[in-house]
Amino acid sequence: MSTRERFAEKEITKENHIFSRTRTTIESAFYGNNVVDVASVEQAYRLAEKSSATIVTDLPIIHTKELGLPDDAKMIVDNHGEVVGRTAKARRRIGLPESDDDKLDGVLREAIYSARSRKFYKTDVVVGLDEEFMLKAHLAIAEGFEVNLLSYMLNFQFLNDEYEKRYENSKQYDEGDIYLYADPSWHDAAYPDGLVIIDAKHNAAAVLGLRYFGELKKATLTLAWATAHRNGYAACHGGEKAFHFKDKDDKVFAFYGLSGSGKSTLTHAKHNGKFDITVLHDDAFVINRKDGSSIALEPSYFDKTNDYLPGTKETNYFTTVMNVGVTLDADGKKVLVTEDLRNGNGRTIKSRYASVNRVDREKAPITSIFWIMKDNSLPPVVKLEDPVTAATFGVTLATKRSTAENVAKTARDALVIEPFADPFRAYLLSEDYADFKELFENGVDCYIVNTADFNGRDIDKNLTLKILEDIATGADVWKPFGPLDNMSYMPLDGYALDFSDEEYKEELASRFEIRRDWIERYGETHPHAPLPKEITNCLNGMIKKIK
C-alpha cells in the first residue's frame, strides 16, 4: 500500500518520523466512541439527504452506479452564511520558526476535548489516481455537516472494491496516511476567522470553525502536495491537457493560475473537435520530475456554478451543490439558481463524467508550462527562453483574487503575487522554485498567457485558445521582446508591441519592479528560507535593459 496506517510495536515511538504531537492528537480523535464509521458513498448520501441543513432538489444525479450513489439520488444543496470562500488568514503551519506549536497543539486538544460528547463521522478516501502515487486520507467531521462528508467522498476517490485492490498494489512510500479532523461548529474568540492547523511533515490537519467545503479539499491537497514534493514530484495547483498526434510526439500543456484566471477554461476547451485531446485535471495533479509524467489527485471537479446556466449540459453532472439559490420550475419542481444571485462563489462537486476525454495519468512527458496572469503590461502570450527566467516568473506569478477567497473586494481587485499560483504550499518556496526550474532544465518550454487586457483591448478566450493551438501544432511565430533576449512574444493583430513608447516601457519596468520588490520583501520576512539570488539578478537585469 502507498502510505502507512499500521505499525509494529517497536515502531511506535517518538523517534518514528511519521509521528508527531499534532498528528497523534488528531489521529487519536478518530477512535473515540463518539465517532461513527461511514463505509460507503450511499450511506453518506442517506445521511446528507436526511440532514436538517440540506435542500433536496428534484434534479436527478446521473452515473449513480459509478459514483456509488443510490439509484434515486438527487442533487442536494448545502447553503452557508456570510463566508462562502477560503479563509487564508485562518491557516497556521506547525513547525515554522514563527509558529507557536505548543499553543496551537493546546488549542487543538481543547477543541477535540470540547467536542467529545458530540457525534462525528469518519471515512477513508484515496488521493492520487494511479498506482505510482496513491495516498490514503481519513476524514472525521462533526454531525450536522453531512453534505461536506459526502462532498469529500465524491471529490476524492472513495475506497470501493476496485480502488481497495489498486491501493494495495500501489507504490509504497515511507509516509503516514493523511488525517483530517473537522469541526465547523468550533468557536474561539481568539480565532474569530476560524483556525486551520497544518502539520505537513506528518500528514495531519484540523479545520476548526470553518464550514466551506473548500477548506477540507485544500487542507487534504496541501498534505498530498507536500508528500509528492518530498518524493520526487512537482506539486501542481493547475490544469493539464494533452494534444495527441499520429505523426509527431504528443504535446502536454499545464496551466497555472488562481481561481477565476481561466485555467479551467483552457484545460477543458475542446478546440471545436479539431484535435484528439485528453484532460488530466483542472485543479490538482503532480508531475514526476524524472520522467515528466503526470498523475491527477482527484476524480471530480470543484466547479463554480455561475459558469453554467440551468439546463446546460454541464449541470447534468452536478452532485452536491453549495451556496446557491433554489427555486421552483414551471412544474413546481425544486431546481438550482446556478448564477451567483444569493452570494458569490456558488460551487458544486461535478463528476468526472462531465469530461469524456479524462485520463488519470498522462504518461507522455510534460512539454509546456503556462503561467496564467492578469497583467496588462504583457501581450497575450510571451515565451520565456531560459530556465531561470521561466522559474522566476513562476515564483512571481502576478494575478488577481477571485470570489473563491474570503477577502475584501478591494483586495480582490489588486494585482498580487502568488508564487506558482499555489497559496497552499507547505514547504519552502525555494524548493518549489527548484522543482520547476528542474523541469525547465529538462527541456520543458514556458510561456506567460495574459488573460486580462493589453493596450486597452480585452484578450478574448478564443484568441488564447488559438495561441495554444498554434504552439501545439508548431505554427507559432516569435519575435524578440524588445531589448530582452530572454523573452519573446507572438505578434498578433490588434496587440501591437511598441518599445519606442516610453510610457509603455515605464509601465512594464514598474511591473517587473513589483516582482523584484516582492522577492526582496520575501527575503526580509523569511530570513530562514531565502530564495536564490539569481531571481533578483534576473529581474534587475531586465529592468535595466528596459530603462
XYZ file of C-alpha atoms in Angstrom:
547
model
C 0.000 0.000 0.000
C 1.091 3.550 -0.626
C 1.174 5.201 2.820
C 1.303 3.769 6.309
C -1.628 3.291 8.664
C -0.406 0.460 10.899
C 2.859 -0.031 12.783
C 4.785 -2.765 14.530
C 5.043 -2.321 18.279
C 8.733 -1.432 18.107
C 7.934 1.342 15.620
C 5.516 3.143 17.928
C 7.980 5.593 19.404
C 8.543 9.321 19.213
C 11.649 8.633 17.129
C 9.441 7.416 14.285
C 9.469 10.239 11.722
C 5.819 9.601 10.839
C 4.606 10.516 14.342
C 4.304 13.958 15.904
C 2.382 15.536 18.755
C -0.094 17.160 16.360
C -0.621 14.029 14.306
C -1.092 11.832 17.362
C -3.602 14.288 18.817
C -5.637 14.308 15.613
C -5.464 10.582 14.868
C -6.481 9.645 18.428
C -9.763 11.518 17.968
C -10.761 9.085 15.198
C -11.044 6.196 17.657
C -13.470 7.768 20.118
C -16.826 6.211 20.959
C -18.462 9.330 19.520
C -17.108 8.632 16.020
C -19.227 6.602 13.586
C -17.700 4.980 10.510
C -19.307 5.750 7.150
C -18.443 2.799 4.948
C -19.992 3.754 1.605
C -20.942 6.710 -0.559
C -24.551 5.548 -0.446
C -24.534 5.655 3.362
C -23.079 9.176 3.261
C -25.766 10.246 0.780
C -28.579 8.986 3.009
C -27.086 10.884 5.952
C -26.816 14.072 3.895
C -30.299 13.610 2.467
C -31.800 13.490 5.965
C -29.760 16.347 7.427
C -31.873 19.282 8.572
C -29.483 21.665 6.789
C -29.993 20.022 3.394
C -32.176 21.067 0.485
C -33.020 18.039 -1.665
C -33.784 19.202 -5.195
C -35.784 17.331 -7.813
C -32.789 17.141 -10.147
C -31.501 13.575 -10.589
C -27.802 12.750 -10.302
C -26.529 10.705 -13.238
C -23.883 7.962 -13.204
C -25.081 6.965 -9.745
C -23.800 3.405 -10.062
C -20.283 4.509 -10.975
C -20.282 7.080 -8.161
C -21.577 4.617 -5.562
C -24.777 6.611 -5.028
C -28.297 5.188 -4.696
C -30.291 4.993 -7.931
C -32.755 7.643 -6.746
C -30.094 10.178 -5.703
C -30.944 13.837 -6.302
C -28.691 16.886 -6.323
C -28.573 18.277 -2.807
C -27.802 21.816 -1.684
C -25.953 22.976 1.416
C -26.041 26.736 1.980
C -23.823 28.597 4.432
C -23.820 32.115 5.844
C -21.536 35.072 5.352
C -18.355 33.156 4.489
C -18.568 31.346 1.142
C -14.870 31.041 0.260
C -11.491 30.018 1.623
C -10.087 31.936 4.582
C -6.324 32.065 4.128
C -5.785 34.038 7.330
C -7.092 31.083 9.356
C -4.227 28.821 8.298
C -1.371 28.013 10.715
C 1.509 25.702 9.955
C 3.203 23.548 12.564
C 6.985 23.645 12.514
C 7.613 27.137 11.172
C 10.097 29.333 13.075
C 7.347 31.868 13.805
C 4.793 29.219 14.826
C 3.839 28.724 18.486
C 3.381 24.975 18.191
C 2.759 24.489 21.912
C -0.124 26.951 21.832
C -1.643 25.514 18.655
C -1.485 21.957 19.949
C -3.095 23.083 23.194
C -5.943 24.746 21.292
C -6.311 21.594 19.200
C -6.505 19.315 22.252
C -9.111 21.575 23.845
C -11.164 21.655 20.633
C -11.237 17.868 20.418
C -11.979 17.514 24.132
C -14.830 20.024 23.960
C -16.434 18.035 21.135
C -16.163 14.651 22.822
C -19.905 14.388 23.592
C -20.958 15.213 20.030
C -21.255 12.698 17.219
C -18.659 12.690 14.451
C -18.494 10.705 11.225
C -15.332 9.279 9.708
C -14.466 7.888 6.294
C -11.486 6.993 4.078
C -10.572 8.073 0.549
C -7.640 7.826 -1.854
C -5.746 10.896 -3.055
C -3.883 10.182 -6.303
C -5.431 8.106 -9.072
C -2.562 5.932 -10.284
C -0.631 3.158 -8.588
C 2.542 5.214 -8.880
C 1.157 7.770 -6.412
C -1.734 6.955 -4.085
C -2.223 8.202 -0.531
C -4.929 7.168 1.901
C -6.745 10.025 3.631
C -9.045 9.795 6.670
C -11.667 12.453 7.473
C -13.526 12.925 10.763
C -16.240 15.591 10.660
C -18.915 16.719 13.103
C -22.570 15.713 12.825
C -24.620 18.383 11.066
C -22.182 18.661 8.180
C -23.140 15.514 6.341
C -23.112 17.254 2.947
C -19.454 18.128 3.447
C -18.811 14.481 4.336
C -20.496 13.338 1.133
C -18.754 16.018 -0.910
C -15.398 14.816 0.404
C -16.148 11.239 -0.638
C -17.243 12.398 -4.098
C -14.440 14.901 -4.617
C -11.720 12.377 -3.809
C -11.784 8.683 -4.669
C -13.769 6.570 -2.236
C -12.182 3.232 -1.400
C -14.549 0.921 -3.257
C -13.589 -2.646 -4.161
C -11.672 -1.584 -7.278
C -9.634 1.056 -5.503
C -9.030 -1.116 -2.457
C -7.232 -3.549 -4.782
C -5.425 -0.826 -6.688
C -4.312 0.830 -3.477
C -2.987 -2.447 -2.079
C -0.887 -2.841 -5.236
C 0.322 0.756 -5.366
C 3.855 2.007 -4.846
C 4.856 2.203 -1.197
C 6.050 5.430 0.389
C 7.553 5.777 3.846
C 4.891 8.333 4.767
C 1.907 8.243 7.083
C -1.703 8.302 5.943
C -3.411 11.694 5.909
C -5.633 12.507 8.912
C -8.040 15.453 8.752
C -10.233 16.461 11.706
C -13.031 18.978 11.046
C -15.392 20.717 13.452
C -17.149 23.615 11.674
C -19.115 24.480 14.844
C -15.983 25.202 16.880
C -15.539 28.753 18.092
C -12.790 30.524 19.977
C -12.768 34.293 20.450
C -9.013 34.256 19.944
C -9.586 32.948 16.409
C -12.623 34.825 15.052
C -11.869 33.731 11.472
C -11.569 30.069 12.387
C -8.409 28.012 12.564
C -6.744 25.562 10.180
C -3.776 23.724 11.669
C -1.460 22.069 9.153
C 1.288 19.626 10.132
C 2.508 18.949 6.608
C 5.577 16.966 7.575
C 3.405 14.431 9.376
C 0.309 14.454 7.129
C -2.178 15.765 9.682
C -4.519 18.752 9.743
C -7.502 20.168 11.596
C -10.138 22.559 10.218
C -11.923 24.358 13.047
C -14.765 26.867 12.845
C -14.996 26.873 9.035
C -17.937 25.487 7.055
C -16.712 25.985 3.499
C -16.015 22.634 1.811
C -13.006 24.094 0.016
C -11.170 24.162 3.349
C -11.384 20.355 3.590
C -10.368 19.893 -0.021
C -7.383 22.238 0.127
C -6.189 21.004 3.534
C -6.075 17.495 2.110
C -4.351 18.636 -1.082
C -1.864 20.679 0.943
C -0.713 17.481 2.642
C -0.796 15.416 -0.551
C 1.213 18.013 -2.489
C 3.802 18.208 0.298
C 4.107 14.420 0.268
C 4.513 14.453 -3.511
C 7.210 17.123 -3.265
C 9.166 15.018 -0.767
C 9.046 12.059 -3.141
C 10.224 13.381 -6.487
C 7.186 15.204 -7.847
C 6.404 18.827 -8.646
C 3.178 19.809 -6.890
C 0.713 21.498 -9.242
C -2.271 23.714 -8.459
C -3.391 23.963 -12.056
C -4.834 22.152 -15.053
C -3.304 19.803 -17.595
C -4.341 18.600 -21.046
C -2.629 16.712 -23.848
C -2.817 17.110 -27.637
C -2.318 13.706 -29.268
C -0.919 13.424 -32.784
C -0.366 10.470 -35.131
C 2.587 11.962 -36.971
C 4.551 13.526 -34.096
C 5.030 13.465 -30.355
C 2.151 14.457 -28.081
C 2.068 17.947 -26.617
C 1.257 18.101 -22.908
C 0.317 21.536 -21.564
C -0.034 22.547 -17.912
C -1.754 25.774 -16.831
C -1.186 27.562 -13.525
C -3.417 30.316 -12.183
C -5.659 31.167 -9.264
C -9.412 30.514 -9.354
C -11.015 32.750 -11.960
C -7.849 33.190 -14.028
C -9.024 30.909 -16.818
C -7.101 27.704 -16.088
C -10.224 25.519 -16.109
C -11.462 27.137 -19.327
C -8.158 26.485 -21.079
C -7.880 22.971 -19.666
C -11.339 21.813 -20.716
C -11.578 23.618 -24.065
C -12.334 21.122 -26.839
C -10.993 23.343 -29.656
C -14.074 22.610 -31.791
C -13.096 18.973 -32.104
C -10.017 19.737 -34.219
C -7.675 17.702 -32.032
C -7.501 14.445 -30.126
C -7.363 15.864 -26.590
C -7.296 14.270 -23.167
C -7.703 16.097 -19.852
C -5.855 15.107 -16.684
C -7.469 17.576 -14.264
C -8.181 21.283 -13.865
C -7.032 21.842 -10.292
C -4.757 19.269 -8.680
C -2.066 16.998 -10.081
C 1.617 16.159 -9.723
C 4.439 15.878 -12.271
C 7.206 13.314 -11.926
C 10.404 15.346 -12.060
C 12.385 12.492 -13.627
C 10.197 11.270 -16.497
C 7.718 14.183 -16.825
C 4.603 12.016 -16.479
C 1.630 13.384 -14.522
C -0.987 11.986 -12.119
C -4.341 13.512 -11.144
C -5.058 13.682 -7.414
C -8.874 13.703 -7.519
C -11.549 12.404 -9.895
C -14.125 15.186 -9.620
C -14.199 18.928 -10.256
C -14.997 21.596 -7.666
C -16.661 23.958 -10.120
C -18.289 27.373 -9.925
C -21.984 27.017 -10.710
C -22.082 30.555 -12.082
C -20.309 29.260 -15.193
C -23.363 27.224 -16.216
C -26.942 28.326 -16.812
C -29.807 25.987 -15.785
C -30.448 23.332 -18.398
C -26.967 23.403 -19.921
C -25.189 20.086 -20.412
C -22.620 20.589 -17.660
C -25.301 20.930 -14.958
C -26.303 17.306 -15.562
C -23.076 16.270 -13.845
C -23.621 18.214 -10.603
C -23.862 16.147 -7.411
C -23.628 18.145 -4.191
C -24.068 21.904 -4.528
C -23.022 24.642 -2.112
C -24.099 28.243 -1.582
C -26.561 28.556 -4.441
C -30.200 29.533 -4.744
C -33.122 27.159 -5.237
C -36.440 27.948 -6.919
C -39.422 26.158 -8.495
C -39.649 25.482 -12.197
C -42.839 25.518 -14.286
C -43.750 22.057 -12.983
C -43.252 23.037 -9.360
C -40.005 21.086 -9.022
C -37.102 22.352 -6.931
C -34.249 23.387 -9.229
C -30.994 25.324 -8.930
C -30.389 29.027 -9.407
C -26.905 28.476 -10.747
C -25.839 32.103 -11.173
C -24.328 33.953 -8.228
C -27.501 35.710 -7.045
C -27.604 34.501 -3.447
C -23.882 35.081 -2.997
C -20.628 34.829 -4.900
C -18.709 31.601 -5.434
C -21.563 29.101 -5.665
C -19.920 25.690 -6.025
C -20.631 22.102 -6.982
C -18.866 18.769 -6.958
C -19.123 17.956 -10.664
C -18.437 14.326 -11.513
C -15.599 13.198 -13.743
C -18.143 12.052 -16.345
C -18.535 15.643 -17.497
C -15.265 15.025 -19.361
C -15.474 12.256 -21.929
C -11.744 12.621 -22.521
C -10.486 12.242 -18.927
C -7.345 10.343 -18.003
C -5.958 9.784 -14.513
C -2.341 9.519 -15.617
C -0.605 11.197 -18.528
C 2.388 9.040 -19.416
C 3.682 11.399 -22.095
C 6.134 13.898 -20.592
C 5.073 17.468 -19.915
C 6.147 19.702 -22.821
C 4.926 23.200 -21.928
C 4.022 25.145 -18.797
C 1.840 28.259 -18.957
C 1.764 30.871 -16.200
C -1.705 32.499 -16.412
C -1.510 36.133 -15.378
C -3.784 39.127 -15.317
C -1.079 41.716 -16.034
C -1.951 44.284 -18.703
C 1.689 45.240 -19.232
C 2.168 41.949 -21.089
C 0.902 40.979 -24.567
C -1.409 37.953 -24.892
C 1.476 35.473 -24.862
C 5.173 35.662 -24.007
C 7.746 32.882 -24.272
C 10.377 32.619 -21.538
C 13.601 31.426 -23.104
C 15.699 30.011 -20.250
C 15.108 28.015 -17.038
C 15.928 30.866 -14.625
C 13.579 33.328 -16.352
C 10.841 30.696 -16.592
C 11.061 29.798 -12.898
C 11.414 33.474 -11.920
C 8.074 34.371 -13.480
C 6.519 31.316 -11.833
C 7.706 32.397 -8.401
C 6.405 35.934 -9.113
C 3.164 34.938 -10.835
C 1.012 38.086 -10.905
C -2.769 37.835 -10.919
C -5.939 38.944 -9.139
C -8.012 37.298 -6.433
C -11.494 35.891 -7.055
C -14.667 35.244 -5.050
C -13.261 31.800 -4.197
C -11.285 33.541 -1.471
C -12.695 35.187 1.638
C -11.081 38.612 1.151
C -12.324 42.205 0.871
C -13.356 43.420 -2.603
C -10.523 45.953 -2.678
C -8.028 43.131 -2.148
C -9.738 41.182 -4.929
C -9.133 43.981 -7.437
C -5.422 44.448 -6.659
C -2.586 42.859 -8.613
C -0.964 40.307 -6.324
C 1.969 37.908 -6.449
C 1.080 34.275 -5.763
C 4.086 32.023 -6.406
C 3.213 29.236 -8.820
C -0.469 30.088 -8.202
C -0.255 27.915 -5.092
C -1.320 29.509 -1.806
C -1.361 26.051 -0.194
C 2.353 25.283 -0.209
C 3.578 23.673 2.995
C 7.296 23.517 2.285
C 9.969 26.056 1.379
C 9.234 28.292 -1.607
C 12.849 27.884 -2.691
C 12.191 24.156 -3.057
C 9.197 24.814 -5.332
C 11.408 27.120 -7.391
C 13.996 24.352 -7.671
C 11.347 21.774 -8.658
C 10.043 23.855 -11.555
C 13.487 25.016 -12.614
C 14.459 21.348 -12.856
C 11.565 20.752 -15.257
C 12.694 23.661 -17.441
C 16.285 22.436 -17.376
C 14.975 19.107 -18.653
C 13.545 20.805 -21.746
C 10.031 21.901 -20.774
C 9.006 25.124 -22.548
C 7.471 28.003 -20.594
C 5.036 30.759 -21.515
C 3.043 33.552 -19.898
C -0.535 33.950 -21.111
C -2.218 37.201 -20.142
C -5.993 36.694 -19.807
C -6.803 40.296 -18.893
C -6.176 43.028 -21.500
C -3.346 44.688 -23.407
C -3.217 48.178 -24.896
C -6.729 48.736 -23.600
C -8.128 45.775 -25.531
C -9.567 42.719 -23.810
C -7.929 39.403 -24.576
C -10.705 37.053 -25.649
C -10.501 33.408 -24.598
C -10.800 32.339 -28.248
C -7.584 34.202 -29.014
C -5.832 32.405 -26.163
C -7.136 29.057 -27.426
C -5.837 29.853 -30.928
C -2.437 30.609 -29.383
C -2.433 27.190 -27.697
C -3.332 25.516 -30.990
C -0.507 27.264 -32.810
C 2.002 26.204 -30.161
C 0.697 22.621 -30.201
C 0.926 22.327 -33.986
C 4.204 24.220 -34.392
C 2.567 27.137 -36.208
C 3.781 29.614 -33.599
C 5.980 32.525 -34.703
C 8.001 34.585 -32.229
C 9.718 37.940 -32.221
C 12.209 39.383 -29.712
C 10.520 41.059 -26.741
C 12.185 44.412 -27.262
C 15.645 44.533 -25.677
C 15.046 41.409 -23.576
C 16.889 38.438 -25.041
C 15.369 36.015 -22.503
C 11.791 36.701 -23.654
C 9.944 36.677 -26.972
C 6.350 37.347 -27.988
C 3.877 36.184 -30.624
C 2.832 39.084 -32.896
C -0.975 39.289 -33.048
C -3.310 41.662 -34.845
C -4.628 44.365 -32.547
C -1.996 43.803 -29.871
C 0.998 45.694 -31.218
C 4.085 45.916 -29.033
C 5.852 49.282 -29.172
C 9.123 49.613 -27.268
C 9.550 53.142 -28.606
C 6.628 54.136 -26.374
C 8.294 55.491 -23.224
C 5.057 55.262 -21.243
C 4.760 51.554 -22.047
C 8.375 50.895 -21.140
C 7.844 52.641 -17.807
C 4.750 50.559 -17.090
C 6.492 47.300 -17.994
C 9.529 48.186 -15.877
C 7.249 49.048 -12.946
C 5.590 45.606 -13.143
C 8.990 43.927 -13.094
C 9.923 46.149 -10.154
C 6.793 44.982 -8.319
C 8.037 41.424 -8.759
C 11.586 42.283 -7.676
C 10.345 44.207 -4.633
C 8.145 41.266 -3.669
C 11.161 38.951 -3.815
C 13.195 41.336 -1.662
C 10.394 41.672 0.912
C 10.048 37.910 0.971
C 13.730 37.617 1.807
C 13.354 40.131 4.629
C 10.350 38.331 6.142
C 11.754 34.831 5.585
C 15.411 35.098 6.601
C 15.427 31.388 7.460
C 14.360 30.442 3.921
C 15.990 32.750 1.371
C 15.280 32.473 -2.334
C 18.160 32.077 -4.811
C 19.886 35.351 -5.660
C 19.531 34.538 -9.357
C 15.847 35.539 -9.211
C 16.624 39.117 -8.202
C 19.517 39.247 -10.652
C 17.229 38.119 -13.458
C 14.614 40.793 -12.712
C 17.174 43.561 -12.180
C 18.824 42.682 -15.460
C 15.546 43.003 -17.353
C 14.619 46.265 -15.616
C 17.989 47.738 -16.559
C 17.580 46.759 -20.207
C 14.075 48.223 -20.417
C 15.112 51.539 -18.878
